[in-house]
Every structure is written in C-alpha cells, then in structure tokens.
Amino acid sequence: MSTQGQHGSGRSRPDHPRHRSPRLVAAALTVSAALTTQLTALPQPAEAEQGGAVLTVAVAQSVDSLSPFLATRLVSTSINRLMYEYLTDYDPGNAHPVPGLATRWSPSADKLTWTYTIRSDATWSDGRKVTAEDAAWTFTKMMTDEKAATANGSFVAGFEKVTAPDPTTLVIRLKKPQATMTALDVPIVPKHIWEKVGDFSKFTNDKSFPVVGDGPFVLTGYKPDSYVRLKANKNFWRGAPKFDELLFRYYKDQDAAVAALRKGEVSFVAGSPSLTPAQAASLKGEKNIKVNDAPGRRFYAIATNPGARARNGQKFGDGDPSLLDERVRHALFMAVDRRTLVDKVFQGHAVEGQGYIPPRFSTYFWKPSPSQELAYDPAKAARLLDQAGYRRNADGRRVGKDGKPLTYRMLCHATDPNDKAVGQYLKEWWGKLGIGLTLNCLDNVTDPWLAGKYDLAFDGWSVNPDPDFVLSIHTCAALPATPKDTAATDNFICDKAYDDLYARQLAEYDPVRRAALVKQAESRLYDLGYMNVMAYPNAVEAYRTDQIASITTMPEKAGNIYGQDGYWSWWSAVPANSGGSSGSSSSTGVVVGIVAGVVVLVGAGVLLALRRRATAEDRE
C-alpha cells in the first residue's frame, strides 16, 4: 500500500504513506474521471487569490484524508506536515533531530520520563498561543480513542501518561524505554478546535476553511481529486515561506501533468511519485526546466496475502491458500529478475531491491547474505514448487491438490505505469513456471486490499529517518481489531519472532545495538517472503526555473523535493521573480531559517540536545 504509503508510504507506502489509515495504506492513486473539467475551473498559477506568487505542484495521488489522525498516503501526510508542527523536525542535511514545536528535550535517568520544552513563540493561525496542553491533548486522545490512533497509534502504544504542568512544559511517561522519543512523527493539533470533534473516524478536516494550524502554510481550500490550496503562514515561527500560496493540482494522466509543466501551468511535477524514465528524458534539456534525479526514500515491492485476519482471530478475504506456503512465496520471488526490471522498466533510475529499508539510509540498510538471498534462479524456483506439491499437469500448468491450475490475482495501480510494465514481466516469468497471473489494475485498490480480496499486490512505502513506523505496520498489534475495523497493518503480517525483534529495537537506545536489531527484523521479514522488495526507485521530478529560483532537496547534497521528511522544500522555495538565485537546488533559504531559529534559541539560553535519529526513514 502506501505514506506512507507507496501510492502509500508514510508515512508514509508508502506508498507510503507516513502516514496511514492503517489499512487505508493499501490505498493508492484514486483520481476522479471528471478531472479535466475540474482543472479548467482552477485559477492560473501566476498569482495567488490575494495576489502574490503561487507555487503549483502537479500530483498524481488523491488525498485519503486531511485529518492527521487518519491520513496515510504520501500526499496527505506531506500536506499535514505543512499544516501542523511536530515536536521535532529532521535536519535537511543529515536528518538528525532539530527543534520543531519543542525547543529542547531530555530523558530521566531511567529514560522512562521525557520532558520537552515547548516554544513560546508559536501561534495557531487563529491567533491563539500554541501550548504544551495542545501536545498533551493530541497524544492523550490517541492513547484513549482507538479511532484517533488509526494513522499513528504505534507512536503512543508505549505511553503511560502525558501531562502539561505549564504552557511550555510537556512530560511523557513511558511504560518502557522507547527509542523514537526524538522521532515522534505526530502532527500536534489545536486542542480548542479538535476537542469539539465527535467521531474521529469520520472527521476529515476538509469542510471549514481556513483550517487552524501552526505550520508554514494554512489550508484554505480543497476539492477532492482536483486541488488543495494553502496560503503562507506569515506568523510561522521559523519565518514565512517565500511563496504566498501553494497549490496542489491533481492529474490522473502523468503525461498531461508533464505537458502542463512544459506550458508553465504548473511549477513542479513528480509523477506518482516519480516521473517515468521517458518523461524525465523528454524534459532534460528543455529551456527553463530542471530535472532532479536522486536516490529515493522508497521501496517498490511485491506483497503477498498472508491470509487476512483480525486481532480477534477472525479470518476474512479470499487470498489463495497456496501463498501460505513459504516455499511458494520464495519460488515466486526467485523467478523475478530484478536487474532486468531496473534496466528495462526503470531504465537505470533505480537500484535492485534487497532488504526492507533503502540504501539511502545506510545506518539501517540491510541486505541478505549470499546463502540467504532469494537470487534470480528459475530452475530452483521450479524445484521449490515441486517440493511444495504444485507440479505441472499435461498442459504445463502448476496445479494444487484440488487439480485446479494456480492463477494469481495481482492488485495493480491503474495510474502507475511501473505496475503495468512490471506486471507484464511477471506474467512472462511466472508463466514459464506454469503459474498464471491476472493484473487487476484499478483506480482504487483500497476496497479489495482492505477486504483481503487479492492474492498479490504491488506495494511500496516512503521510509523516514527513523525506521520504526514502517517496521510497526507488520506487527500483530497493527492488525485490525475486527474485520470491520481499520488499523495500521500494511499486509496482515503477524509473526511472533518478528514482533519480538520489533519490540527489542524500539526499546534500545544505543544506536549501534538498535541498528543491529533493526537489521535482524529486516532479515526475518525477508525470510518470511510476504514482502519482496524488487527495487529502490530514484526520486525523479522536475520544476520550472523561471518560476522557482531555488528549492531545498533532502538530503541537501542529493535528495528529493517532493515527499520530504519535513516542509523544507516548499517552505524554502524562492520565486524566480523575487531576485533569488538561479534554478539550482540551493538550500540557502532553509539554512537561513534554521540558523535564525538556532540564534533565537541560543539567545534564550536554550541548548539543543540533538539526539541521533539516524539515517534511515520511517514513513509517509
């Protein structure tokens, strides 16, 4: 699925996304067929509603929810980051924790009590002060209302109590050590607004504008599968964005989005979430257009249905029972030539998939040993299927004990050309094994995924600097309470050995020991074979240098613009007509903002206790 998910991944699988409506993570690119007529009614990107510069971003993923308690898709969680501050942010250079809503933080000797100093210079967009009570209320609501914990419940599962002794002090008491205390990717919302909400599972936060927030942008308008409009928050504590307005436009057809970029109708395009190699190639060398191609924070995978189930033990869905056999799952992946996919489908704009976390995050990147690797070996795959009892019939088809040929249904995102291209290769490779494959390409994969009515699916997530979230969605605790409920599970995986490794890494504060445990968890996930990572796609995107003079990538040296772990790109972007620098991905704006923030803190006598949050990503 996706923050996300891939068509998360986020969190957010990202496609994500980090964040997710647990099972909504399965959802991907659902866009209205009436898009064309909707777009014609949109204002041109040259000026904001009240005058001024507007940055228009073309996206191919629809919003699942604008509620930070429900949102899981990458586009949704990215917008949430613009609307609401988190306790801490990620530095755009090396992803270590920097002050967000909290200016400093410190643990008790036993590390079971964490105290955060909440900044006194932050205000909600309606003029009220942001206080520690807002943060305490946000976390407590997630702890006490399962519906409010839909997207980010894993972050508070180990919380015992959260209090606000005074307006600038937040205290979190833990049941046990938790390594993510400087990586709590939870948007803090205004208590005076959200305490009026009744059913958190139904409140989508998109009916009354402007939406009260404290981030760099304020949400001022939204039309499903058409646009999201935000205006610059002139009172943002880190400094106001340079663009007066940020407009996300929806395109079901990526080629149409690229054409809009050429015409100057949009300022930026990223695809879903990346441009195809053909699209990127067609844009290179074009006047006033810059293509950004850098290592990405996503993985692209095959997910198998392990038998959809709920925490109450009830099973549901109709996944093919043959996939419950590990030998069958391994055989399928051993018949996938990942090098061919990288060369032919991604045309070099990706690297071969191995472990669960992309190599961009070297601290947590893991790859199997030669003896463990499910390397491309069709002959061995055929032997595994024989051993599992799925032998060929007279027609060369693999059949089960019931005599029926194996034919799998694979969920495919209709708007993602990679899914369709990879699907054709899988049909060919698995066909040689005697296994049939039907691609079920849909605008909305959510319903069958949530119902467990699939055999295989294309899956992916954007991973955050801290890997906890993307690890948590494969725990037993992430399963829905009942078949009718939603939860954080990505693919209904529940394995006690994996759960133990997940719990151990979460409780480990030592960076080296924690990284080792994370890699062990990845190893276990790999061996199970429910999630097989085929590739780590690059972030391939483009923008107009005659509209955007400079913009920050993350990491700054070679990173992505869209779907960052923060708001750095859109907050730092400088309009081309403002006297800014040339069209390179300069990070001057964000560096100045961070330095300014640090100067304020130092002037107040505040020490930045920058705890490690490593170089691996966790969601959206």
Short mmCIF file of N, CA and C in Angstrom, two decimals, residues 110-186:
data_model
loop_
_atom_site.label_atom_id
_atom_site.label_comp_id
_atom_site.label_asym_id
_atom_site.label_seq_id
_atom_site.Cartn_x
_atom_site.Cartn_y
_atom_site.Cartn_z
N ASP A 110 16.30 6.92 34.11
CA ASP A 110 15.84 5.61 33.65
C ASP A 110 15.23 5.67 32.25
N LYS A 111 15.21 6.86 31.67
CA LYS A 111 14.71 7.09 30.33
C LYS A 111 13.24 6.71 30.16
N LEU A 112 12.51 6.74 31.24
CA LEU A 112 11.09 6.45 31.18
C LEU A 112 10.23 7.71 31.24
N THR A 113 10.87 8.84 31.54
CA THR A 113 10.17 10.12 31.56
C THR A 113 10.92 11.10 30.67
N TRP A 114 10.20 11.66 29.70
CA TRP A 114 10.80 12.61 28.78
C TRP A 114 10.13 13.97 28.96
N THR A 115 10.94 15.01 29.10
CA THR A 115 10.44 16.36 29.29
C THR A 115 10.83 17.22 28.10
N TYR A 116 9.83 17.87 27.50
CA TYR A 116 10.05 18.71 26.33
C TYR A 116 9.70 20.16 26.70
N THR A 117 10.54 21.08 26.26
CA THR A 117 10.23 22.49 26.42
C THR A 117 9.54 22.96 25.13
N ILE A 118 8.31 23.40 25.26
CA ILE A 118 7.52 23.84 24.10
C ILE A 118 7.79 25.32 23.85
N ARG A 119 8.05 25.66 22.62
CA ARG A 119 8.40 27.04 22.29
C ARG A 119 7.27 28.01 22.64
N SER A 120 7.68 29.20 23.02
CA SER A 120 6.70 30.21 23.43
C SER A 120 6.37 31.17 22.30
N ASP A 121 7.03 31.01 21.14
CA ASP A 121 6.83 31.95 20.05
C ASP A 121 5.98 31.38 18.91
N ALA A 122 5.24 30.30 19.19
CA ALA A 122 4.39 29.69 18.16
C ALA A 122 2.93 30.04 18.42
N THR A 123 2.21 30.34 17.34
CA THR A 123 0.78 30.66 17.47
C THR A 123 -0.01 29.87 16.44
N TRP A 124 -1.25 29.58 16.79
CA TRP A 124 -2.17 28.98 15.82
C TRP A 124 -2.61 30.06 14.86
N SER A 125 -3.04 29.67 13.71
CA SER A 125 -3.39 30.64 12.67
C SER A 125 -4.61 31.48 13.03
N ASP A 126 -5.35 31.10 14.07
CA ASP A 126 -6.47 31.94 14.53
C ASP A 126 -6.03 32.92 15.62
N GLY A 127 -4.70 32.96 15.87
CA GLY A 127 -4.17 33.93 16.82
C GLY A 127 -3.91 33.41 18.22
N ARG A 128 -4.42 32.23 18.57
CA ARG A 128 -4.21 31.69 19.92
C ARG A 128 -2.82 31.10 20.04
N LYS A 129 -2.28 31.13 21.25
CA LYS A 129 -0.94 30.61 21.50
C LYS A 129 -0.95 29.08 21.44
N VAL A 130 0.13 28.53 20.91
CA VAL A 130 0.34 27.09 20.98
C VAL A 130 0.95 26.79 22.33
N THR A 131 0.41 25.80 23.03
CA THR A 131 0.93 25.46 24.35
C THR A 131 1.19 23.96 24.48
N ALA A 132 1.83 23.60 25.56
CA ALA A 132 2.09 22.19 25.83
C ALA A 132 0.80 21.41 25.98
N GLU A 133 -0.27 22.08 26.37
CA GLU A 133 -1.56 21.42 26.53
C GLU A 133 -2.07 20.88 25.20
N ASP A 134 -1.77 21.57 24.12
CA ASP A 134 -2.18 21.09 22.79
C ASP A 134 -1.51 19.75 22.49
N ALA A 135 -0.22 19.68 22.80
CA ALA A 135 0.52 18.43 22.56
C ALA A 135 0.03 17.32 23.48
N ALA A 136 -0.18 17.65 24.74
CA ALA A 136 -0.65 16.64 25.70
C ALA A 136 -2.02 16.11 25.28
N TRP A 137 -2.88 17.00 24.84
CA TRP A 137 -4.22 16.58 24.41
C TRP A 137 -4.13 15.68 23.17
N THR A 138 -3.28 16.05 22.21
CA THR A 138 -3.13 15.25 20.98
C THR A 138 -2.70 13.83 21.30
N PHE A 139 -1.67 13.68 22.11
CA PHE A 139 -1.17 12.35 22.43
C PHE A 139 -2.17 11.56 23.28
N THR A 140 -2.79 12.24 24.24
CA THR A 140 -3.74 11.55 25.11
C THR A 140 -4.95 11.08 24.33
N LYS A 141 -5.42 11.88 23.39
CA LYS A 141 -6.55 11.47 22.56
C LYS A 141 -6.20 10.21 21.77
N MET A 142 -4.99 10.13 21.24
CA MET A 142 -4.56 8.94 20.51
C MET A 142 -4.45 7.73 21.44
N MET A 143 -4.11 7.96 22.70
CA MET A 143 -3.97 6.88 23.66
C MET A 143 -5.31 6.32 24.13
N THR A 144 -6.34 7.18 24.10
CA THR A 144 -7.63 6.80 24.69
C THR A 144 -8.74 6.56 23.67
N ASP A 145 -8.51 6.93 22.42
CA ASP A 145 -9.53 6.76 21.39
C ASP A 145 -8.89 6.00 20.23
N GLU A 146 -9.28 4.75 20.05
CA GLU A 146 -8.67 3.92 19.02
C GLU A 146 -8.82 4.51 17.63
N LYS A 147 -9.91 5.24 17.41
CA LYS A 147 -10.13 5.85 16.10
C LYS A 147 -9.13 6.98 15.84
N ALA A 148 -8.73 7.67 16.90
CA ALA A 148 -7.74 8.74 16.76
C ALA A 148 -6.34 8.17 16.59
N ALA A 149 -6.18 6.89 16.87
CA ALA A 149 -4.88 6.23 16.75
C ALA A 149 -4.74 5.51 15.40
N THR A 150 -5.70 5.70 14.52
CA THR A 150 -5.72 4.97 13.26
C THR A 150 -4.40 5.10 12.49
N ALA A 151 -3.92 6.32 12.30
CA ALA A 151 -2.73 6.53 11.47
C ALA A 151 -1.43 6.36 12.22
N ASN A 152 -1.35 6.85 13.44
CA ASN A 152 -0.07 6.94 14.13
C ASN A 152 -0.05 6.29 15.51
N GLY A 153 -0.94 5.37 15.72
CA GLY A 153 -1.06 4.77 17.05
C GLY A 153 0.19 4.09 17.57
N SER A 154 1.06 3.61 16.70
CA SER A 154 2.26 2.92 17.17
C SER A 154 3.17 3.82 17.99
N PHE A 155 3.11 5.12 17.73
CA PHE A 155 3.98 6.04 18.46
C PHE A 155 3.60 6.19 19.92
N VAL A 156 2.34 5.97 20.25
CA VAL A 156 1.89 6.18 21.63
C VAL A 156 1.55 4.88 22.33
N ALA A 157 1.78 3.74 21.68
CA ALA A 157 1.42 2.45 22.28
C ALA A 157 2.14 2.21 23.59
N GLY A 158 3.34 2.78 23.75
CA GLY A 158 4.11 2.57 24.97
C GLY A 158 4.02 3.73 25.95
N PHE A 159 3.12 4.70 25.67
CA PHE A 159 2.96 5.84 26.58
C PHE A 159 2.09 5.44 27.77
N GLU A 160 2.47 5.87 28.93
CA GLU A 160 1.68 5.62 30.14
C GLU A 160 0.82 6.83 30.49
N LYS A 161 1.44 8.03 30.39
CA LYS A 161 0.71 9.25 30.73
C LYS A 161 1.41 10.44 30.10
N VAL A 162 0.61 11.42 29.64
CA VAL A 162 1.15 12.64 29.06
C VAL A 162 0.50 13.83 29.76
N THR A 163 1.33 14.73 30.27
CA THR A 163 0.81 15.89 31.00
C THR A 163 1.49 17.18 30.54
N ALA A 164 0.86 18.28 30.88
CA ALA A 164 1.41 19.61 30.59
C ALA A 164 1.37 20.42 31.89
N PRO A 165 2.41 20.34 32.72
CA PRO A 165 2.44 21.06 34.00
C PRO A 165 2.29 22.57 33.84
N ASP A 166 2.78 23.10 32.72
CA ASP A 166 2.64 24.53 32.45
C ASP A 166 2.63 24.71 30.94
N PRO A 167 2.37 25.92 30.44
CA PRO A 167 2.22 26.12 29.00
C PRO A 167 3.43 25.75 28.15
N THR A 168 4.62 25.71 28.73
CA THR A 168 5.81 25.42 27.93
C THR A 168 6.49 24.11 28.33
N THR A 169 5.82 23.28 29.12
CA THR A 169 6.43 22.02 29.55
C THR A 169 5.51 20.84 29.24
N LEU A 170 6.05 19.88 28.50
CA LEU A 170 5.33 18.66 28.18
C LEU A 170 6.09 17.49 28.79
N VAL A 171 5.37 16.62 29.50
CA VAL A 171 6.01 15.47 30.15
C VAL A 171 5.33 14.19 29.65
N ILE A 172 6.15 13.27 29.12
CA ILE A 172 5.64 11.98 28.65
C ILE A 172 6.26 10.88 29.49
N ARG A 173 5.40 10.12 30.14
CA ARG A 173 5.83 9.00 30.96
C ARG A 173 5.61 7.72 30.17
N LEU A 174 6.66 6.90 30.07
CA LEU A 174 6.61 5.68 29.28
C LEU A 174 6.42 4.44 30.14
N LYS A 175 5.84 3.40 29.54
CA LYS A 175 5.73 2.11 30.21
C LYS A 175 7.07 1.38 30.16
N LYS A 176 7.81 1.63 29.10
CA LYS A 176 9.12 1.01 28.90
C LYS A 176 9.92 1.92 27.97
N PRO A 177 11.24 1.74 27.92
CA PRO A 177 12.05 2.60 27.05
C PRO A 177 11.55 2.60 25.61
N GLN A 178 11.67 3.76 24.95
CA GLN A 178 11.20 3.90 23.57
C GLN A 178 12.17 4.78 22.81
N ALA A 179 12.81 4.19 21.80
CA ALA A 179 13.89 4.88 21.08
C ALA A 179 13.41 5.98 20.15
N THR A 180 12.11 6.12 19.95
CA THR A 180 11.59 7.10 18.99
C THR A 180 11.18 8.43 19.63
N MET A 181 11.66 8.71 20.83
CA MET A 181 11.18 9.90 21.53
C MET A 181 11.67 11.21 20.92
N THR A 182 12.68 11.16 20.06
CA THR A 182 13.05 12.35 19.29
C THR A 182 12.66 12.15 17.82
N ALA A 183 11.78 11.20 17.59
CA ALA A 183 11.31 10.90 16.24
C ALA A 183 9.82 10.59 16.26
N LEU A 184 9.07 11.37 17.01
CA LEU A 184 7.62 11.18 17.10
C LEU A 184 6.97 11.92 15.94
N ASP A 185 6.73 11.20 14.86
CA ASP A 185 6.16 11.82 13.66
C ASP A 185 4.65 11.97 13.78
N VAL A 186 4.25 12.78 14.72
CA VAL A 186 2.83 13.00 15.00
C VAL A 186 2.51 14.49 14.92
#
